Short mmCIF file of C-alpha atoms and ligand atoms in Angstrom, two decimals:
data_model
loop_
_atom_site.label_atom_id
_atom_site.label_comp_id
_atom_site.label_asym_id
_atom_site.label_seq_id
_atom_site.Cartn_x
_atom_site.Cartn_y
_atom_site.Cartn_z
CA MET A 1 15.76 18.43 11.69
CA LYS A 2 15.37 16.24 8.57
CA ASN A 3 11.75 16.07 8.15
CA THR A 4 10.94 15.23 4.49
CA VAL A 5 7.81 15.24 2.31
CA VAL A 6 7.39 12.92 -0.70
CA VAL A 7 5.05 14.49 -3.23
CA GLY A 8 3.79 13.48 -6.75
CA ALA A 9 5.20 16.15 -9.18
CA GLN A 10 2.95 15.17 -12.18
CA TRP A 11 -0.64 13.81 -12.24
CA GLY A 12 -0.19 11.02 -9.69
CA ASP A 13 1.13 7.55 -10.18
CA GLU A 14 4.78 8.69 -10.26
CA GLY A 15 6.00 5.89 -8.01
CA LYS A 16 5.79 7.82 -4.73
CA ALA A 17 5.06 4.62 -2.81
CA LYS A 18 8.32 3.17 -3.68
CA ILE A 19 10.24 6.24 -2.70
CA THR A 20 8.27 6.56 0.46
CA ASP A 21 8.94 2.87 1.33
CA LEU A 22 12.64 3.34 0.78
CA LEU A 23 12.93 6.36 2.96
CA ALA A 24 10.54 4.79 5.59
CA GLU A 25 13.29 2.50 6.64
CA TYR A 26 15.25 5.62 7.81
CA ALA A 27 12.28 7.45 9.36
CA ASP A 28 10.74 7.08 12.77
CA VAL A 29 7.31 8.46 11.74
CA ILE A 30 5.37 8.23 8.56
CA ILE A 31 2.33 10.46 8.12
CA ARG A 32 -0.22 10.29 5.17
CA TYR A 33 -1.59 13.84 4.98
CA GLN A 34 -4.25 14.06 2.31
CA GLY A 35 -6.52 12.11 -0.14
CA GLY A 36 -8.37 8.89 0.63
CA CYS A 37 -8.80 5.57 -0.97
CA ASN A 38 -8.51 7.06 -4.45
CA ALA A 39 -4.74 6.55 -4.09
CA GLY A 40 -3.16 3.43 -5.16
CA HIS A 41 0.34 2.88 -3.83
CA THR A 42 2.33 -0.12 -5.00
CA VAL A 43 5.27 -1.40 -3.07
CA VAL A 44 7.31 -4.44 -4.20
CA VAL A 45 9.34 -6.11 -1.52
CA ASN A 46 11.24 -9.43 -2.27
CA ASN A 47 8.95 -10.06 -5.30
CA GLU A 48 5.87 -9.53 -3.17
CA THR A 49 3.52 -6.83 -4.28
CA TYR A 50 1.53 -4.72 -1.72
CA LYS A 51 -1.13 -2.28 -2.90
CA PHE A 52 -1.92 0.43 -0.46
CA HIS A 53 -4.96 2.84 -0.78
CA LEU A 54 -5.24 4.71 2.67
CA ILE A 55 -2.61 3.09 4.92
CA PRO A 56 0.89 4.60 4.86
CA SER A 57 3.17 2.06 3.20
CA GLY A 58 5.60 2.50 6.08
CA VAL A 59 3.59 -0.11 8.04
CA LEU A 60 5.73 -2.78 6.21
CA TYR A 61 8.63 -1.82 8.53
CA LYS A 62 8.07 -2.74 12.28
CA ASP A 63 8.35 -0.04 15.11
CA LYS A 64 7.34 2.87 12.91
CA PHE A 65 4.62 5.24 14.00
CA CYS A 66 2.29 5.40 10.94
CA PHE A 67 -0.41 8.14 11.09
CA ILE A 68 -3.30 8.95 8.80
CA GLY A 69 -3.61 12.72 9.35
CA ALA A 70 -6.51 15.12 9.55
CA GLY A 71 -6.25 16.09 5.97
CA THR A 72 -7.34 12.74 4.76
CA VAL A 73 -10.70 11.18 4.16
CA ILE A 74 -11.43 7.72 5.46
CA HIS A 75 -13.77 5.24 3.87
CA PRO A 76 -14.50 2.77 6.64
CA GLU A 77 -15.02 -0.21 4.46
CA THR A 78 -11.77 0.36 2.41
CA PHE A 79 -9.82 0.75 5.78
CA LEU A 80 -11.34 -2.44 7.19
CA LYS A 81 -10.51 -4.43 3.95
CA GLU A 82 -7.09 -3.09 3.76
CA THR A 83 -6.19 -3.76 7.33
CA GLU A 84 -7.68 -7.20 7.24
CA ASP A 85 -5.69 -8.09 4.16
CA LEU A 86 -2.42 -6.79 5.56
CA LYS A 87 -3.05 -8.70 8.81
CA LYS A 88 -3.65 -11.87 6.75
CA ARG A 89 -0.29 -11.32 5.10
CA GLY A 90 1.38 -11.10 8.62
CA VAL A 91 1.91 -7.26 8.64
CA ASP A 92 1.98 -6.00 12.18
CA LEU A 93 -0.34 -2.98 12.37
CA SER A 94 0.41 -1.98 16.00
CA GLY A 95 2.10 1.22 14.86
CA LEU A 96 -0.78 2.36 12.74
CA LYS A 97 -2.95 5.25 14.02
CA ILE A 98 -5.54 7.50 12.69
CA SER A 99 -6.35 11.13 13.40
CA PRO A 100 -9.60 11.74 15.23
CA LEU A 101 -9.94 14.77 12.95
CA ALA A 102 -9.82 12.93 9.55
CA THR A 103 -13.11 13.12 7.75
CA VAL A 104 -15.31 9.95 7.11
CA THR A 105 -16.43 9.05 3.63
CA LEU A 106 -20.02 7.91 4.21
CA PRO A 107 -22.09 5.75 1.67
CA TYR A 108 -23.89 8.68 0.34
CA HIS A 109 -20.52 10.41 -0.76
CA ILE A 110 -19.77 7.25 -2.88
CA ASP A 111 -23.32 7.37 -4.36
CA ILE A 112 -23.11 10.99 -5.23
CA ASP A 113 -19.66 10.61 -6.93
CA GLY A 114 -20.76 7.66 -9.01
CA ILE A 115 -24.02 9.36 -10.07
CA SER A 116 -22.26 12.61 -10.83
CA GLU A 117 -19.68 10.85 -13.07
CA ASN A 118 -22.20 8.64 -14.74
CA THR A 119 -24.46 11.52 -15.66
CA SER A 120 -22.14 14.38 -16.48
CA GLY A 121 -21.45 13.11 -20.08
CA LYS A 122 -18.65 15.07 -21.65
CA ASN A 123 -18.27 17.21 -18.42
CA LYS A 124 -17.32 14.26 -16.19
CA ILE A 125 -13.91 14.56 -14.37
CA GLY A 126 -13.05 10.94 -14.58
CA THR A 127 -12.93 10.40 -10.86
CA THR A 128 -12.07 7.15 -9.10
CA LYS A 129 -15.72 7.18 -7.91
CA LYS A 130 -14.47 6.65 -4.29
CA GLY A 131 -16.51 9.62 -2.85
CA ILE A 132 -13.47 11.89 -2.56
CA GLY A 133 -15.00 15.05 -3.99
CA PRO A 134 -18.32 14.78 -2.11
CA THR A 135 -16.47 14.00 1.19
CA TYR A 136 -14.13 16.98 0.83
CA SER A 137 -17.14 19.17 -0.29
CA ASP A 138 -18.98 18.25 2.95
CA LYS A 139 -15.91 18.91 5.03
CA THR A 140 -15.35 22.46 3.67
CA GLY A 141 -19.08 23.01 3.62
CA ARG A 142 -19.18 21.89 7.27
CA TYR A 143 -21.34 18.98 6.73
CA GLY A 144 -18.76 16.37 7.39
CA ILE A 145 -18.41 13.82 10.04
CA LYS A 146 -14.97 13.47 11.65
CA VAL A 147 -13.65 10.28 12.95
CA GLN A 148 -13.95 11.56 16.49
CA ASP A 149 -17.60 12.09 16.05
CA LEU A 150 -18.19 8.41 15.82
CA PHE A 151 -17.17 7.91 19.33
CA ASP A 152 -19.43 10.56 20.81
CA LYS A 153 -23.09 9.41 20.50
CA GLU A 154 -24.48 12.73 21.57
CA LEU A 155 -22.48 14.64 19.09
CA LEU A 156 -23.02 12.13 16.41
CA GLU A 157 -26.84 12.29 16.71
CA SER A 158 -26.77 16.02 16.53
CA ARG A 159 -24.48 16.07 13.50
CA LEU A 160 -26.82 13.55 11.71
CA ASP A 161 -29.85 15.77 12.67
CA ALA A 162 -28.11 18.71 11.13
CA ILE A 163 -26.83 16.90 7.99
CA LEU A 164 -29.31 14.16 6.93
CA PRO A 165 -32.44 16.23 6.20
CA LEU A 166 -30.60 18.38 3.69
CA LYS A 167 -28.50 15.53 2.36
CA ASN A 168 -31.51 13.40 1.86
CA LYS A 169 -33.45 16.12 -0.08
CA ILE A 170 -30.34 16.48 -2.29
CA LEU A 171 -30.05 12.78 -2.72
CA GLU A 172 -33.76 12.41 -3.59
CA LYS A 173 -34.49 15.56 -5.63
CA VAL A 174 -31.10 16.08 -7.33
CA TYR A 175 -29.51 12.81 -7.70
CA GLU A 176 -32.81 10.85 -7.82
CA SER A 177 -31.01 8.38 -5.39
CA LYS A 178 -31.43 6.29 -2.27
CA THR A 179 -31.86 8.26 0.97
CA TYR A 180 -30.55 7.23 4.44
CA SER A 181 -32.33 7.16 7.74
CA LYS A 182 -30.83 8.39 10.93
CA GLU A 183 -31.08 4.86 12.39
CA GLU A 184 -29.31 3.40 9.42
CA MET A 185 -26.41 5.91 9.62
CA LEU A 186 -26.15 5.49 13.37
CA ASN A 187 -25.74 1.69 13.01
CA TYR A 188 -23.19 2.21 10.23
CA CYS A 189 -21.21 4.66 12.41
CA GLU A 190 -21.30 2.53 15.45
CA LYS A 191 -20.08 -0.50 13.48
CA TYR A 192 -17.17 1.43 12.16
CA ALA A 193 -16.41 3.06 15.41
CA GLU A 194 -15.59 -0.52 16.73
CA ILE A 195 -13.30 -1.07 13.78
CA PHE A 196 -11.57 2.25 14.12
CA LYS A 197 -11.26 1.94 17.94
CA PRO A 198 -7.81 0.27 18.16
CA TYR A 199 -6.27 2.85 15.73
CA ILE A 200 -7.72 6.16 16.73
CA CYS A 201 -4.96 8.31 18.30
CA ASN A 202 -6.75 10.81 20.70
CA GLU A 203 -3.38 11.67 22.13
CA TRP A 204 -1.92 12.83 18.77
CA ILE A 205 -1.07 16.38 20.08
CA ASP A 206 1.18 14.85 22.86
CA LYS A 207 2.59 12.29 20.39
CA LEU A 208 3.40 14.71 17.66
CA SER A 209 4.93 17.41 19.92
CA GLY A 210 7.03 14.62 21.55
CA PHE A 211 8.26 13.48 18.17
CA LEU A 212 9.31 17.15 17.43
CA LYS A 213 11.05 17.56 20.84
CA GLU A 214 12.94 14.42 20.33
CA ASP A 215 13.88 15.39 16.77
CA LYS A 216 12.45 12.15 15.36
CA LYS A 217 12.64 11.80 11.67
CA ILE A 218 9.22 12.30 10.12
CA LEU A 219 8.35 11.33 6.52
CA PHE A 220 5.16 12.86 5.03
CA GLU A 221 3.65 10.62 2.31
CA GLY A 222 1.63 12.47 -0.29
CA ALA A 223 -0.97 10.96 -2.52
CA GLN A 224 -2.05 11.86 -6.14
CA GLY A 225 0.11 14.67 -7.52
CA ILE A 226 0.75 18.49 -7.61
CA MET A 227 -1.15 18.76 -11.04
CA LEU A 228 -4.29 17.22 -9.27
CA ASP A 229 -3.90 19.79 -6.45
CA ILE A 230 -7.36 21.47 -5.80
CA ASP A 231 -5.75 24.95 -5.98
CA TYR A 232 -2.88 24.54 -8.38
CA GLY A 233 -3.90 21.65 -10.52
CA THR A 234 -5.67 21.60 -13.87
CA TYR A 235 -8.97 22.64 -12.22
CA PRO A 236 -11.72 21.21 -12.45
CA TYR A 237 -9.79 18.14 -13.53
CA VAL A 238 -8.20 17.61 -10.13
CA THR A 239 -8.82 15.67 -6.89
CA SER A 240 -10.40 17.66 -3.95
CA SER A 241 -7.32 17.74 -1.60
CA SER A 242 -3.82 19.34 -1.41
CA PRO A 243 -1.16 17.15 -2.61
CA ILE A 244 1.39 19.99 -2.63
CA GLY A 245 4.21 20.18 -0.06
CA GLY A 246 2.21 22.77 1.88
CA GLY A 247 -0.55 20.10 2.11
CA ALA A 248 1.70 18.18 4.30
CA ALA A 249 1.65 20.93 7.06
CA THR A 250 -2.13 21.45 6.92
CA GLY A 251 -2.93 17.76 6.67
CA SER A 252 -0.61 16.40 9.40
CA GLY A 253 -0.96 18.93 12.20
CA ILE A 254 2.83 19.66 12.00
CA GLY A 255 3.61 23.28 10.82
CA PRO A 256 5.78 24.19 7.82
CA THR A 257 8.70 25.31 10.01
CA TYR A 258 9.28 21.63 10.72
CA ILE A 259 9.67 20.64 7.13
CA LYS A 260 13.23 20.43 5.77
CA ASN A 261 13.03 18.75 2.37
CA VAL A 262 10.18 18.24 -0.30
CA ILE A 263 11.04 15.54 -2.73
CA GLY A 264 9.06 15.75 -5.97
CA VAL A 265 8.62 12.31 -7.67
CA ALA A 266 8.28 12.30 -11.39
CA LYS A 267 8.36 9.60 -13.93
CA ALA A 268 10.90 9.83 -16.83
CA TYR A 269 7.70 10.45 -18.95
CA ILE A 270 4.19 11.50 -17.74
CA THR A 271 0.89 9.77 -17.36
CA ARG A 272 -2.68 10.81 -16.38
CA VAL A 273 -5.77 9.06 -15.65
CA GLY A 274 -9.19 10.61 -16.04
CA GLU A 275 -10.11 13.62 -18.17
CA GLY A 276 -8.37 16.97 -18.46
CA PRO A 277 -5.61 18.67 -20.44
CA PHE A 278 -2.34 16.87 -21.13
CA ILE A 279 -0.09 18.88 -23.56
CA THR A 280 2.53 16.23 -24.11
CA GLU A 281 0.00 13.43 -24.42
CA LEU A 282 0.99 10.76 -27.02
CA THR A 283 -2.06 9.17 -28.59
CA ASP A 284 -0.08 7.21 -31.05
CA LYS A 285 2.09 4.01 -31.11
CA THR A 286 4.81 5.69 -28.88
CA GLY A 287 2.23 6.30 -26.17
CA GLU A 288 0.93 2.76 -26.37
CA THR A 289 4.55 1.40 -26.20
CA ILE A 290 5.15 3.50 -23.00
CA ARG A 291 1.82 2.32 -21.50
CA ASN A 292 2.67 -1.39 -22.14
CA ILE A 293 6.33 -1.40 -21.06
CA GLY A 294 5.60 0.84 -18.10
CA GLY A 295 2.44 -1.16 -17.11
CA GLU A 296 0.40 2.05 -17.05
CA PHE A 297 -2.99 0.83 -15.80
CA GLY A 298 -4.57 2.25 -12.63
CA THR A 299 -3.92 0.57 -9.25
CA THR A 300 -7.32 1.64 -8.01
CA THR A 301 -9.51 1.46 -11.04
CA GLY A 302 -7.62 -0.57 -13.60
CA ARG A 303 -8.01 2.18 -16.24
CA PRO A 304 -5.38 2.52 -18.93
CA ARG A 305 -3.27 5.65 -18.20
CA ARG A 306 -2.66 8.29 -20.87
CA CYS A 307 0.99 8.59 -21.56
CA GLY A 308 3.21 11.33 -22.79
CA TRP A 309 6.74 12.72 -22.91
CA PHE A 310 8.47 14.44 -19.99
CA ASP A 311 7.15 18.07 -19.56
CA ALA A 312 9.76 20.28 -18.01
CA VAL A 313 7.42 23.31 -18.09
CA LEU A 314 5.02 21.47 -15.89
CA SER A 315 7.79 20.29 -13.62
CA ARG A 316 9.09 23.77 -13.20
CA TYR A 317 5.65 24.96 -12.13
CA CYS A 318 5.36 21.91 -9.76
CA THR A 319 8.71 22.95 -8.10
CA LEU A 320 7.41 26.33 -7.41
CA VAL A 321 3.89 25.61 -6.14
CA GLY A 322 4.87 22.27 -4.46
CA GLY A 323 7.82 23.81 -2.73
CA LEU A 324 10.18 21.10 -4.10
CA THR A 325 13.74 20.98 -2.96
CA GLU A 326 14.86 17.94 -4.96
CA MET A 327 13.55 15.36 -7.48
CA ALA A 328 13.32 11.55 -7.51
CA ILE A 329 13.03 10.27 -11.14
CA THR A 330 11.29 6.95 -11.66
CA LYS A 331 10.78 4.41 -14.39
CA ILE A 332 13.72 5.56 -16.47
CA ASP A 333 14.23 1.95 -17.37
CA VAL A 334 11.02 2.11 -19.43
CA PHE A 335 13.07 3.82 -22.16
CA ASN A 336 15.70 0.96 -22.36
CA ASP A 337 14.67 0.05 -25.86
CA PHE A 338 13.95 3.61 -27.19
CA GLU A 339 15.89 5.02 -30.09
CA GLU A 340 15.02 8.52 -29.13
CA ILE A 341 13.48 10.29 -26.03
CA LYS A 342 11.90 13.72 -26.09
CA ILE A 343 11.52 16.40 -23.51
CA CYS A 344 9.12 19.25 -23.69
CA THR A 345 10.87 22.49 -22.84
CA ALA A 346 8.15 25.12 -23.74
CA TYR A 347 4.72 25.34 -25.36
CA LYS A 348 3.84 27.01 -28.59
CA ASP A 349 0.46 28.57 -29.34
CA LYS A 350 -0.64 27.10 -32.65
CA ARG A 351 -2.59 30.24 -33.51
CA ASP A 352 0.18 32.93 -33.31
CA GLY A 353 3.41 31.05 -32.49
CA LYS A 354 3.66 32.69 -28.99
CA ILE A 355 6.03 30.71 -26.89
CA TYR A 356 5.17 29.81 -23.19
CA LYS A 357 8.10 29.01 -21.01
CA ASP A 358 5.93 29.17 -17.80
CA TYR A 359 2.87 26.95 -17.31
CA PRO A 360 -0.33 28.77 -18.28
CA THR A 361 -2.93 28.11 -15.58
CA ASN A 362 -5.84 28.77 -17.85
CA ILE A 363 -6.71 25.34 -19.07
CA ASN A 364 -8.89 26.58 -21.93
CA LEU A 365 -5.80 27.82 -23.55
CA HIS A 366 -4.17 24.33 -23.48
CA LYS A 367 -6.07 23.06 -26.49
CA TYR A 368 -4.12 25.73 -28.62
CA LEU A 369 -0.76 24.81 -27.28
CA GLU A 370 1.71 22.31 -28.62
CA PRO A 371 4.86 21.08 -27.09
CA VAL A 372 8.26 22.33 -28.20
CA TYR A 373 10.58 19.21 -27.96
CA GLU A 374 14.18 18.50 -27.85
CA THR A 375 15.32 15.12 -28.71
CA HIS A 376 17.74 12.85 -26.87
CA LYS A 377 19.47 9.71 -28.06
CA GLY A 378 18.29 6.50 -26.22
CA TRP A 379 20.82 4.13 -24.55
CA LYS A 380 19.43 0.89 -25.96
CA THR A 381 20.70 -0.91 -22.99
CA ASP A 382 19.05 -2.72 -19.92
CA ILE A 383 19.68 -0.37 -16.95
CA SER A 384 17.41 -2.14 -14.53
CA GLY A 385 20.39 -3.56 -12.78
CA ALA A 386 22.27 -0.30 -12.31
CA LYS A 387 23.36 0.36 -8.75
CA SER A 388 25.02 3.76 -9.07
CA MET A 389 25.39 6.55 -11.65
CA GLU A 390 28.54 4.98 -12.90
CA ASP A 391 26.46 1.97 -14.01
CA LEU A 392 24.24 4.04 -16.21
CA PRO A 393 25.07 4.54 -19.87
CA GLN A 394 26.23 7.99 -20.97
CA ASN A 395 22.99 8.77 -22.82
CA ALA A 396 20.99 7.94 -19.66
CA LYS A 397 23.18 10.17 -17.67
CA ASN A 398 22.83 12.99 -20.37
CA TYR A 399 19.05 12.62 -20.22
CA LEU A 400 18.98 12.91 -16.46
CA LYS A 401 21.35 15.80 -16.38
CA ARG A 402 19.22 17.75 -18.96
CA LEU A 403 16.08 17.04 -16.84
CA GLU A 404 17.88 18.47 -13.74
CA GLU A 405 18.94 21.57 -15.74
CA LEU A 406 15.38 22.13 -17.06
CA ILE A 407 13.63 21.61 -13.79
CA GLY A 408 16.15 23.68 -11.76
CA ILE A 409 16.56 21.42 -8.71
CA PRO A 410 18.85 18.47 -8.23
CA ILE A 411 17.78 14.80 -8.93
CA LYS A 412 18.88 12.78 -5.89
CA ILE A 413 17.07 9.53 -6.40
CA ILE A 414 16.72 7.41 -9.56
CA SER A 415 14.54 4.38 -9.92
CA VAL A 416 15.45 1.77 -12.45
CA GLY A 417 12.79 -0.90 -11.67
CA PRO A 418 10.08 -1.67 -9.24
CA ASP A 419 11.93 -3.32 -6.53
CA ARG A 420 13.43 -1.58 -3.45
CA GLU A 421 16.87 -2.70 -4.65
CA GLN A 422 16.48 -1.09 -8.04
CA THR A 423 17.24 2.47 -6.93
CA ILE A 424 20.23 4.74 -7.15
CA ILE A 425 20.05 7.08 -4.09
CA LEU A 426 22.47 9.85 -4.58
CA GLU A 427 21.50 11.51 -1.19
CA ASN A 428 19.26 10.25 1.45
CA PRO A 429 17.45 13.12 3.30
CA PHE A 430 17.39 11.16 6.54
CA LYS A 431 21.26 10.27 6.55
P1 LIG B 501 -10.91 11.78 -7.34
O1 LIG B 501 -9.77 11.94 -6.47
O2 LIG B 501 -11.38 10.37 -7.27
O3 LIG B 501 -12.05 12.64 -7.23
O4 LIG B 501 -10.53 11.87 -9.00
C1 LIG B 501 -10.20 13.29 -9.43
C2 LIG B 501 -9.12 12.92 -10.48
O5 LIG B 501 -7.86 12.61 -9.78
C3 LIG B 501 -9.41 12.00 -11.66
O6 LIG B 501 -8.72 12.47 -12.84
C4 LIG B 501 -8.60 10.85 -11.07
O7 LIG B 501 -8.19 9.87 -12.14
C5 LIG B 501 -7.36 11.49 -10.48
N1 LIG B 501 -6.84 10.65 -9.39
C6 LIG B 501 -7.29 10.48 -8.13
N2 LIG B 501 -6.41 9.60 -7.32
C7 LIG B 501 -5.30 9.38 -8.18
C8 LIG B 501 -4.19 8.62 -8.02
O8 LIG B 501 -3.92 8.07 -6.83
N3 LIG B 501 -3.38 8.53 -9.12
C9 LIG B 501 -3.64 9.23 -10.30
N4 LIG B 501 -4.84 10.00 -10.53
C10 LIG B 501 -5.62 10.03 -9.39
#
């Protein structure tokens, strides 16, 4: 059993898609287990760039079973646009399947997300406004519509009868927003049922149990990152799903006993989009340099990402709560021209000098904390062509070794550029 989860080990945008894409070549099944079209996964193949929001990037390989699991939320219009765009580019989508248990993001979820963000002033979360929070709230509040509901008119009508009166009251009285008639929602759902029809996988139980019996190689593709996890992230500045390794089990329908490896993907520095604490954030020229060299602008929203030095305290926390067994470090080439590179090894309370070696989960404390850094010499060499550890300059090797020591688990993949080829794989979990 070699089943492997790829999970973001920071605040998202760590380069998970590239790692997933690389490993997908060796996997039989790829499962996206949480999140929705808030994700923006970029894959570069032969100088061609693909941007995925909902669809597992594994579709770029033929003959793979690519499954969008029950833990995801699916916005029908985004799904349609993404599948159409991929088809136009000649990508074969015959292996793409969606779980009947995934939850549908409806137009009012997008309305509510946008209004909440626009009217919350300094309390806004900085969401992607893709309706993620409102869809997951409805799911856990038991007001959600599942993909399978779209195909059962009797059930759909009874669900809408239960949901719409309250939803419309909230939309009108709280959000002062447009309401939705039952007929309008029925038409919307019927239209998208047709679009989903070729992809819905009603026989998923049979399929997944078959894969497990045949010991097929399963790759779980996480979205966002552990620090955005609804339970373990910097709450409330988080997304509404479970990107942690454990989320792969709940979100896919495959239990934890079938998961062997959990690869945490982290950049050689850290970024975050949206609001929320970020102890190693650099608001100076260095932060700007990292943003420009690293192209740190959101794939989904285009927003400039906040940048900072690598935070080993946060990484150790991610290793614990994310169940990480190994790391993939990406974008180390961004430091090619840097004289010095810093790593945060602890936090210090500015008020009394208290040192924190473990991540404090009360984010109100974070404003009093400053990073304790150690400084490493840069390598001042272009490493974007490195194919093995031997090709890396000693200072780059030292930096990686130190990260490994501080995080406490081995680094098994190093990415030195955006292309598939620009990767040093020390150990492939599927081989
Ligand atoms: P939501 O997921 O749209 O509700 O946004 C909640 C928080 O998660 C915001 O800070 C977003 O910027 C962040 N977020 C959501 N998706 C991603 C992602 O794919 N990469 C990085 N940040 C994300």
